[in-house]
Amino acid sequence: MPPCDFVPEKYESLPYERVAEVRKKNLSALYLAYYKKPLLLHQGHMQWLFDHEGRRYLDLFGGIVTVSVGHCHPKVTDAAKKQLDRLWHTTNIYYHSPLYEYAEKLTSRLPGKLKALYLTNSGSEANDLALHMARLHTGHYDIISLRSGYHGASPYTLGVTSLSAYKPDVPLGFGCHTTMCPDVFRGIWGGSHCRDSPVQTTRTCSCSPGSCEAKDRYIEQLKDTLETSSASRIAAFMAEPIMGVGGAVQYPKGFLKEAYELVRERGGLCIADEVQTGFGRTGSHYWGFQGHEVMPDIVTMAKGIEIAASLTRSLHFNTFGGNPVACAIGSAVLDVIEEDGLQDNCKTVGTYLLLKLSKLRDKFEIVGDVRGKGLMIGMEMVTDKKTRRPLPAQELNVIWEHCRHLGVLCGKGGLYNNTFRIKPPMCLTKEDADFAVSVLEAAINKYLDTAAR
C-alpha cells in the first residue's frame, strides 16, 4: 500500500456491535450496506478512508462519485469552518454572499448561454427539476432516455431511470420512453474504434476512417423510438455523457451529436446529466458533454436563461438549495480543482490506470471490457469473452470482498451488476493506481483459484 503520513484520530464513539444494533432496530431496511461485514468508517483524508479500527483503505468510489477533490481536503474544510462561524443557514429569499460567489464561479465554467443557476439538494432533485422545466418550456410532455441509464429515484426521475432494480411496482414515469443503450461492448453493434477512450473493445469491425456502423445503427434505433413510442413533438432527451450507475458505458463517437439533432427536430430540449461526469473528471474537458462536441439546453447544475424563466409561471422554492455552508464548500471545491490541477490529473492518472487495467483484460478471461475516460472507469466482468455472458453478481461480489480485505474500496454497477465502478477522488496518484491494479489482480486470482478447486 502506498505510504500516507496522515494519522487518524482514535475512534471513541459507539462500538461496532452497538452501531449494527441501532441500524437494525432504528433505520429503514431501505438503507443499503456494502460488504458482508459492513465498514464502520471513522475518518477520511484525500483518497484514503479509515475505519473504526484505524485500518486504511484506498477509496476508488469517492462517496459514489461525490468526493471530487479528496476527503476532508484542508482548503475545503477550512472554508466550511469559516462559514459555520458566520452563518449556518438562511434561504435564498435573502441575499447572502456565498450563494452569489458560488453562482458566479460555477456559471463562469459553463459555455454558451448556460448562465442561469438553480441550486437543489441532490442530483435526483436537479434532474427532477430539469424534466419539469423542459415540459413547461416546450409545452410538450414526452421524455426520451437511454436504457440502462440512471437519473435518480424520485417519482419523476424514475421514469427516465432504466434499471429494473430501482423500479417499484407502482405507477410512475408517465410520458417517459427509453431507446436502446448504445453500448458498443454488450450491445448488438460495436467495434474496435467506437469510443472516445484510450481503451477500445476487443470486438472487430470493418468501418472506414471517420465512419461508425455501430453509431449509425443505434441512431436508427432512436429514430424508431421517436417514430413509434412518443408523440411527434417531445419535451426532452436526457442522457449522461458517460453512464454512471449503468456501468461507465460509453457511446459511439458522434452518437450524442446526432441524437441531439433528432431531438431538436421534434421540438425537444437536450439535457446533459453531469452528476458524475462533471468538474473535470473525464480529463479532456471540464464537462462530459464537451467531449461529444454538443451544447445541451439544460445541464443538471445550470440552465439556459430562457428555459429558467419558464419556471416563473408558478412558485417554486427550495429551502436548503443555496445553503451558505454548502455554497462556501462548493466555491472552495471549484478553486481546489483549478489550484491542484485536478482535471489534468484525471487525464494523466486516468489514462495510466485505464491502460494498466486493460492488461488485466488481456490476461483474464473473466475481464470482458475496460472502458472510460479520465477517472470515470468501468471494468466489466464476464464468464467468458466469446459469449460476453455477465459474471453473476454473487460471483463478482467474491472478488469485490477480496478487494476490500486487501485495502481497496470500489463500486459496482451496470445492468447486470457485473461492472466494477472505479471513480475515485480526483487526487489519485499513479502510485495509487499501481496499488489498485495489483489488488484487483490478486483478488481475481484468488477468486479463480477458489473456483478451480
Coordinates of C-alpha atoms in Angstrom, one line a residue:
M1 CA 0.0 0.0 0.0
P2 CA 1.3 3.5 -0.8
P3 CA 2.5 5.5 2.2
C4 CA 0.3 8.0 3.9
D5 CA 1.6 10.4 6.5
F6 CA -1.9 11.2 7.9
V7 CA -2.7 9.7 11.3
P8 CA -6.4 9.3 12.0
E9 CA -7.9 10.2 15.4
K10 CA -8.6 7.3 17.7
Y11 CA -12.2 6.1 17.4
E12 CA -14.1 6.7 20.6
S13 CA -17.7 6.6 19.5
L14 CA -20.3 3.8 19.5
P15 CA -18.9 0.3 19.5
Y16 CA -19.3 -1.6 16.2
E17 CA -21.9 -4.0 17.7
R18 CA -24.0 -1.1 19.0
V19 CA -23.9 0.6 15.6
A20 CA -25.1 -2.6 14.0
E21 CA -27.9 -3.0 16.6
V22 CA -29.2 0.6 16.1
R23 CA -29.1 0.2 12.4
K24 CA -31.2 -2.9 12.5
K25 CA -33.6 -1.5 15.1
N26 CA -34.0 2.2 14.2
L27 CA -33.1 2.6 10.5
S28 CA -35.2 1.7 7.5
A29 CA -34.5 -1.6 5.8
L30 CA -34.1 0.6 2.6
Y31 CA -30.6 1.6 3.8
L32 CA -28.1 -0.5 1.8
A33 CA -24.8 -1.5 3.4
Y34 CA -21.8 -2.6 1.4
Y35 CA -19.9 -5.8 2.2
K36 CA -20.8 -8.9 4.3
K37 CA -19.4 -7.2 7.4
P38 CA -20.2 -3.5 6.7
L39 CA -17.4 -1.0 7.2
L40 CA -17.7 1.4 10.1
L41 CA -15.9 4.4 8.7
H42 CA -14.4 7.0 11.0
Q43 CA -12.3 9.4 9.1
G44 CA -11.2 10.4 5.6
H45 CA -8.1 12.1 4.2
M46 CA -7.8 12.8 0.5
Q47 CA -8.0 9.4 -1.4
W48 CA -7.9 7.5 1.9
L49 CA -10.6 6.3 4.3
F50 CA -10.1 4.9 7.8
D51 CA -12.3 2.5 9.7
H52 CA -13.1 2.4 13.4
E53 CA -10.1 0.2 14.0
G54 CA -7.7 2.6 12.2
R55 CA -7.4 0.4 9.0
R56 CA -6.7 2.4 5.9
Y57 CA -8.4 1.9 2.5
L58 CA -7.8 3.4 -0.9
D59 CA -11.2 4.8 -1.9
L60 CA -11.9 4.1 -5.6
F61 CA -15.6 5.2 -5.4
G62 CA -15.4 8.7 -3.9
G63 CA -18.6 8.6 -1.9
I64 CA -20.5 7.3 -5.0
V65 CA -18.6 9.8 -7.2
T66 CA -19.3 12.7 -4.9
V67 CA -15.9 13.5 -3.3
S68 CA -14.1 15.3 -6.1
V69 CA -11.0 16.8 -4.6
G70 CA -10.4 14.3 -1.8
H71 CA -11.9 13.5 1.6
C72 CA -11.6 16.4 4.1
H73 CA -9.3 18.5 1.7
P74 CA -7.8 21.1 4.1
K75 CA -8.8 24.1 1.9
V76 CA -12.4 22.9 1.7
T77 CA -12.6 22.0 5.4
D78 CA -11.3 25.5 6.3
A79 CA -13.9 27.2 4.1
A80 CA -16.6 25.2 5.8
K81 CA -15.4 26.0 9.3
K82 CA -15.2 29.8 8.5
Q83 CA -18.7 29.8 7.1
L84 CA -20.0 27.9 10.1
D85 CA -18.7 30.6 12.3
R86 CA -20.6 33.2 10.3
L87 CA -24.0 31.9 9.2
W88 CA -25.2 28.3 9.2
H89 CA -28.4 28.7 7.3
T90 CA -30.8 31.1 5.6
T91 CA -32.8 30.6 2.5
N92 CA -32.5 32.4 -0.9
I93 CA -35.3 34.8 0.0
Y94 CA -32.5 36.8 1.5
Y95 CA -29.2 37.8 -0.1
H96 CA -26.1 36.1 1.3
S97 CA -22.7 36.4 -0.4
P98 CA -21.7 32.7 -0.5
L99 CA -24.6 32.0 -2.9
Y100 CA -23.5 34.7 -5.3
E101 CA -19.8 34.0 -5.1
Y102 CA -20.5 30.3 -5.9
A103 CA -23.0 31.1 -8.7
E104 CA -20.6 33.4 -10.4
K105 CA -17.7 30.9 -10.2
L106 CA -19.8 27.9 -11.4
T107 CA -21.5 29.6 -14.3
S108 CA -18.2 31.0 -15.5
R109 CA -17.1 27.4 -16.0
L110 CA -20.1 26.7 -18.3
P111 CA -20.0 27.5 -22.0
G112 CA -22.5 29.4 -24.1
K113 CA -25.8 30.6 -22.6
L114 CA -25.7 28.2 -19.7
K115 CA -25.6 31.0 -17.1
A116 CA -28.8 30.7 -15.1
L117 CA -28.3 28.6 -11.9
Y118 CA -30.9 27.0 -9.7
L119 CA -29.5 25.1 -6.7
T120 CA -31.1 22.0 -5.3
N121 CA -30.1 19.3 -2.7
S122 CA -29.2 16.3 -4.9
G123 CA -28.7 15.0 -8.4
S124 CA -32.1 13.4 -8.3
E125 CA -33.7 16.7 -7.4
A126 CA -31.8 18.5 -10.1
N127 CA -32.9 16.0 -12.8
D128 CA -36.4 16.1 -11.5
L129 CA -36.5 19.9 -11.9
A130 CA -34.8 19.7 -15.3
L131 CA -37.6 17.5 -16.6
H132 CA -40.3 19.7 -15.1
M133 CA -38.7 22.8 -16.7
A134 CA -38.4 21.1 -20.1
R135 CA -42.1 20.3 -20.1
L136 CA -43.1 23.8 -19.0
H137 CA -40.8 25.5 -21.6
T138 CA -41.7 23.3 -24.6
G139 CA -45.4 22.7 -23.9
H140 CA -44.7 19.1 -24.8
Y141 CA -44.8 16.1 -22.4
D142 CA -42.8 13.1 -23.7
I143 CA -39.3 12.4 -22.4
I144 CA -36.7 10.1 -24.0
S145 CA -33.8 8.5 -22.2
L146 CA -31.4 5.6 -22.7
R147 CA -31.9 2.1 -21.4
S148 CA -29.6 1.2 -18.6
G149 CA -29.3 4.9 -17.6
Y150 CA -29.8 6.2 -14.1
H151 CA -31.0 9.7 -13.3
G152 CA -32.4 9.4 -9.8
A153 CA -35.0 7.6 -7.7
S154 CA -37.7 10.3 -7.2
P155 CA -41.1 9.6 -8.7
Y156 CA -40.4 11.9 -11.6
T157 CA -36.8 10.7 -12.4
L158 CA -37.7 7.0 -12.1
G159 CA -39.4 7.5 -15.4
V160 CA -36.1 8.1 -17.1
T161 CA -34.1 5.8 -14.9
S162 CA -34.0 2.5 -16.8
L163 CA -32.7 -0.1 -14.4
S164 CA -35.3 -2.5 -13.1
A165 CA -33.7 -2.8 -9.6
Y166 CA -34.7 0.8 -9.0
K167 CA -38.3 0.4 -10.2
P168 CA -41.0 -0.1 -7.6
D169 CA -44.2 -1.9 -8.6
V170 CA -46.3 1.2 -8.7
P171 CA -47.4 3.6 -11.5
L172 CA -44.6 6.2 -12.3
G173 CA -42.8 7.9 -15.1
F174 CA -45.8 8.8 -17.3
G175 CA -44.7 10.1 -20.7
C176 CA -41.2 8.6 -20.4
H177 CA -39.8 6.4 -23.1
T178 CA -36.5 4.6 -23.5
T179 CA -34.4 3.8 -26.5
M180 CA -31.7 1.2 -26.9
C181 CA -28.5 1.8 -25.0
P182 CA -25.6 2.4 -27.5
D183 CA -23.3 0.0 -25.6
V184 CA -20.5 -1.0 -28.0
F185 CA -19.3 -3.8 -25.8
R186 CA -22.5 -5.6 -24.7
G187 CA -24.9 -4.2 -27.3
I188 CA -25.8 -5.6 -30.6
W189 CA -23.4 -3.4 -32.5
G190 CA -19.9 -2.4 -31.7
G191 CA -16.3 -2.3 -33.0
S192 CA -12.7 -1.5 -32.3
H193 CA -12.7 2.2 -32.8
C194 CA -16.1 3.4 -31.4
R195 CA -15.2 5.0 -28.1
D196 CA -13.5 8.2 -27.1
S197 CA -11.3 6.3 -24.8
P198 CA -7.6 5.1 -24.5
V199 CA -9.0 1.6 -24.4
Q200 CA -11.3 0.1 -27.1
T201 CA -13.4 -3.1 -27.1
T202 CA -11.9 -6.3 -28.5
R203 CA -14.8 -6.5 -31.0
T204 CA -13.6 -6.1 -34.6
C205 CA -15.3 -4.0 -37.3
S206 CA -14.7 -3.0 -40.9
C207 CA -15.6 0.6 -40.6
S208 CA -13.6 3.0 -42.7
P209 CA -11.9 6.0 -41.1
G210 CA -14.4 8.6 -40.0
S211 CA -17.4 6.3 -40.1
C212 CA -19.0 4.1 -37.4
E213 CA -21.6 1.5 -38.3
A214 CA -22.5 1.0 -34.7
K215 CA -23.3 4.7 -34.2
D216 CA -25.5 4.6 -37.3
R217 CA -27.4 1.5 -36.1
Y218 CA -28.0 3.0 -32.7
I219 CA -29.2 6.2 -34.2
E220 CA -31.7 4.2 -36.3
Q221 CA -33.0 2.7 -33.0
L222 CA -33.5 6.2 -31.6
K223 CA -35.3 7.2 -34.8
D224 CA -37.6 4.2 -34.4
T225 CA -38.4 5.1 -30.8
L226 CA -39.2 8.7 -31.8
E227 CA -41.5 7.4 -34.7
T228 CA -43.3 4.7 -32.7
S229 CA -43.3 5.4 -29.0
S230 CA -43.5 9.1 -28.4
A231 CA -45.7 11.9 -29.7
S232 CA -44.5 13.8 -32.8
R233 CA -43.3 16.7 -30.6
I234 CA -41.4 15.9 -27.4
A235 CA -40.2 17.7 -24.3
A236 CA -36.7 16.4 -23.9
F237 CA -34.0 13.8 -24.3
M238 CA -31.9 13.1 -21.1
A239 CA -28.5 11.3 -21.2
E240 CA -25.3 11.1 -19.2
P241 CA -22.1 11.8 -21.3
I242 CA -20.8 8.5 -19.8
M243 CA -23.2 6.3 -17.9
G244 CA -22.5 6.1 -14.2
V245 CA -24.6 3.6 -12.3
G246 CA -25.2 1.9 -15.7
G247 CA -21.5 0.8 -15.6
A248 CA -19.4 3.5 -17.2
V249 CA -20.9 2.8 -20.6
Q250 CA -19.5 5.0 -23.4
Y251 CA -21.4 5.6 -26.7
P252 CA -20.0 5.5 -30.2
K253 CA -18.3 8.8 -31.2
G254 CA -20.9 11.1 -32.8
F255 CA -23.9 9.4 -31.3
L256 CA -24.9 12.2 -28.9
K257 CA -24.4 14.8 -31.6
E258 CA -26.8 13.1 -34.0
A259 CA -29.2 12.3 -31.1
Y260 CA -29.4 15.9 -30.1
E261 CA -30.2 16.9 -33.7
L262 CA -33.0 14.4 -33.9
V263 CA -34.5 15.6 -30.6
R264 CA -34.4 19.2 -31.6
E265 CA -36.1 18.5 -34.9
R266 CA -39.0 17.3 -32.8
G267 CA -39.1 20.4 -30.6
G268 CA -37.3 18.7 -27.6
L269 CA -34.7 20.1 -25.3
C270 CA -31.4 18.2 -24.7
I271 CA -30.5 17.6 -21.1
A272 CA -26.9 16.6 -20.0
D273 CA -26.9 14.7 -16.7
E274 CA -23.4 15.7 -15.4
V275 CA -23.9 14.5 -11.9
Q276 CA -21.0 12.0 -12.2
T277 CA -19.0 13.3 -15.3
G278 CA -18.7 17.0 -14.5
F279 CA -16.0 19.1 -12.9
G280 CA -13.1 17.7 -14.9
R281 CA -13.4 14.0 -14.1
T282 CA -13.2 12.9 -17.7
G283 CA -9.9 14.7 -18.0
S284 CA -10.1 16.1 -21.5
H285 CA -12.8 18.7 -20.7
Y286 CA -14.4 20.3 -17.6
W287 CA -17.9 18.9 -18.6
G288 CA -18.5 15.5 -20.1
F289 CA -20.8 16.8 -22.8
Q290 CA -17.9 18.9 -24.3
G291 CA -16.2 15.6 -25.2
H292 CA -19.1 14.9 -27.5
E293 CA -19.0 18.3 -29.2
V294 CA -22.6 19.1 -28.2
M295 CA -24.2 22.0 -26.4
P296 CA -27.1 20.9 -24.2
D297 CA -30.1 23.2 -23.4
I298 CA -30.0 22.1 -19.7
V299 CA -27.3 20.7 -17.5
T300 CA -28.2 19.4 -14.2
M301 CA -26.3 22.2 -12.5
A302 CA -27.1 25.1 -14.8
K303 CA -29.9 26.1 -17.1
G304 CA -30.2 28.3 -20.2
I305 CA -31.7 31.6 -19.1
E306 CA -34.8 31.4 -21.4
I307 CA -35.7 28.0 -20.1
A308 CA -35.1 29.0 -16.5
A309 CA -37.6 31.8 -17.0
S310 CA -40.3 29.3 -17.8
L311 CA -40.2 28.2 -14.1
T312 CA -41.5 31.6 -13.0
R313 CA -45.0 30.8 -14.3
S314 CA -45.7 29.2 -10.9
L315 CA -44.0 29.5 -7.5
H316 CA -41.1 27.1 -7.0
F317 CA -39.0 27.1 -3.8
N318 CA -36.1 25.1 -2.3
T319 CA -35.5 25.7 1.4
F320 CA -31.9 24.3 1.5
G321 CA -30.8 24.9 -2.1
G322 CA -28.1 27.6 -1.9
N323 CA -27.4 27.0 1.8
P324 CA -24.5 29.3 2.9
V325 CA -22.3 26.5 4.2
A326 CA -22.9 24.3 1.1
C327 CA -22.1 27.3 -1.2
A328 CA -18.9 28.1 0.7
I329 CA -17.8 24.5 0.3
G330 CA -18.8 24.4 -3.4
S331 CA -16.9 27.5 -4.1
A332 CA -13.8 26.1 -2.4
V333 CA -14.1 22.9 -4.4
L334 CA -14.1 24.8 -7.6
D335 CA -10.9 26.7 -6.5
V336 CA -9.2 23.5 -5.5
I337 CA -9.9 21.8 -8.8
E338 CA -8.0 24.5 -10.6
E339 CA -5.3 25.1 -8.0
D340 CA -4.4 21.5 -7.6
G341 CA -4.7 20.8 -11.4
L342 CA -7.2 18.0 -10.9
Q343 CA -8.6 18.0 -14.4
D344 CA -5.2 17.4 -15.8
N345 CA -4.5 14.8 -13.1
C346 CA -7.7 12.9 -14.1
K347 CA -6.4 12.8 -17.7
T348 CA -2.9 11.7 -16.8
V349 CA -3.6 9.3 -14.0
G350 CA -6.9 8.1 -15.5
T351 CA -5.2 7.2 -18.8
Y352 CA -2.4 5.4 -16.9
L353 CA -5.0 3.5 -14.8
L354 CA -7.1 2.5 -17.9
L355 CA -4.0 1.2 -19.7
K356 CA -3.0 -0.8 -16.7
L357 CA -6.5 -2.3 -16.3
S358 CA -6.5 -3.2 -20.0
K359 CA -3.6 -5.5 -19.2
L360 CA -5.9 -7.3 -16.8
R361 CA -8.5 -7.6 -19.5
D362 CA -5.8 -9.2 -21.8
K363 CA -4.7 -11.6 -19.0
F364 CA -8.0 -12.8 -17.6
E365 CA -10.9 -14.5 -19.5
I366 CA -13.4 -13.1 -17.0
V367 CA -12.4 -9.4 -17.6
G368 CA -14.6 -8.7 -20.6
D369 CA -14.2 -4.9 -21.0
V370 CA -12.3 -2.0 -19.6
R371 CA -13.7 1.4 -20.6
G372 CA -13.9 5.0 -19.6
K373 CA -12.1 8.3 -19.8
G374 CA -10.2 10.2 -17.1
L375 CA -11.2 8.9 -13.7
M376 CA -14.6 7.7 -14.9
I377 CA -13.8 4.0 -15.4
G378 CA -15.7 0.7 -15.6
M379 CA -14.3 -2.9 -15.7
E380 CA -17.0 -5.3 -16.8
M381 CA -16.7 -9.0 -15.7
V382 CA -18.0 -11.9 -17.8
T383 CA -18.0 -15.7 -17.6
D384 CA -16.1 -15.7 -20.9
K385 CA -15.1 -13.3 -23.7
K386 CA -16.7 -15.2 -26.5
T387 CA -20.3 -15.0 -25.2
R388 CA -19.8 -11.9 -23.1
R389 CA -22.2 -13.5 -20.7
P390 CA -22.3 -11.4 -17.5
L391 CA -20.4 -12.8 -14.5
P392 CA -23.2 -13.4 -11.9
A393 CA -23.4 -10.7 -9.4
Q394 CA -22.8 -13.1 -6.5
E395 CA -19.5 -14.1 -8.2
L396 CA -18.4 -10.5 -8.7
N397 CA -19.1 -10.0 -5.0
V398 CA -16.5 -12.5 -4.1
I399 CA -13.8 -10.5 -6.0
W400 CA -15.2 -7.3 -4.5
E401 CA -14.9 -8.6 -1.0
H402 CA -11.3 -9.8 -1.6
C403 CA -10.5 -6.2 -2.7
R404 CA -11.9 -4.8 0.5
H405 CA -9.8 -7.1 2.6
L406 CA -6.7 -6.1 0.6
G407 CA -7.4 -2.4 1.2
V408 CA -9.3 -1.2 -1.9
L409 CA -12.9 0.0 -2.0
C410 CA -14.7 0.2 -5.3
G411 CA -18.3 0.4 -6.5
K412 CA -20.5 -2.0 -8.5
G413 CA -23.0 -1.2 -11.3
G414 CA -24.2 -2.0 -14.8
L415 CA -27.4 -3.6 -15.9
Y416 CA -26.4 -6.9 -14.5
N417 CA -24.4 -5.5 -11.6
N418 CA -21.3 -7.1 -13.0
T419 CA -19.1 -4.0 -13.6
F420 CA -16.6 -2.5 -11.2
R421 CA -17.2 1.2 -11.0
I422 CA -13.9 3.0 -10.5
K423 CA -14.4 6.7 -9.9
P424 CA -12.0 7.8 -7.1
P425 CA -11.3 11.2 -5.7
M426 CA -9.5 13.2 -8.4
C427 CA -6.3 13.4 -6.4
L428 CA -5.4 9.8 -7.1
T429 CA -1.8 9.2 -8.0
K430 CA 0.0 6.8 -10.3
E431 CA 1.3 5.0 -7.2
D432 CA -2.2 4.6 -6.0
A433 CA -3.2 3.3 -9.4
D434 CA -0.5 0.7 -9.3
F435 CA -1.7 -0.5 -5.9
A436 CA -5.3 -0.6 -7.0
V437 CA -4.4 -2.7 -10.1
S438 CA -2.3 -5.1 -8.0
V439 CA -5.1 -5.6 -5.6
L440 CA -7.7 -6.2 -8.4
E441 CA -5.3 -8.7 -9.9
A442 CA -4.7 -10.5 -6.6
A443 CA -8.5 -10.6 -5.9
I444 CA -9.2 -12.1 -9.3
N445 CA -6.5 -14.7 -8.9
K446 CA -7.8 -15.6 -5.5
Y447 CA -11.3 -16.0 -6.9
L448 CA -10.2 -18.2 -9.8
D449 CA -8.0 -20.4 -7.5
T450 CA -11.0 -21.0 -5.3
A451 CA -13.4 -21.6 -8.2
A452 CA -11.0 -24.2 -9.7
R453 CA -11.0 -26.3 -6.5

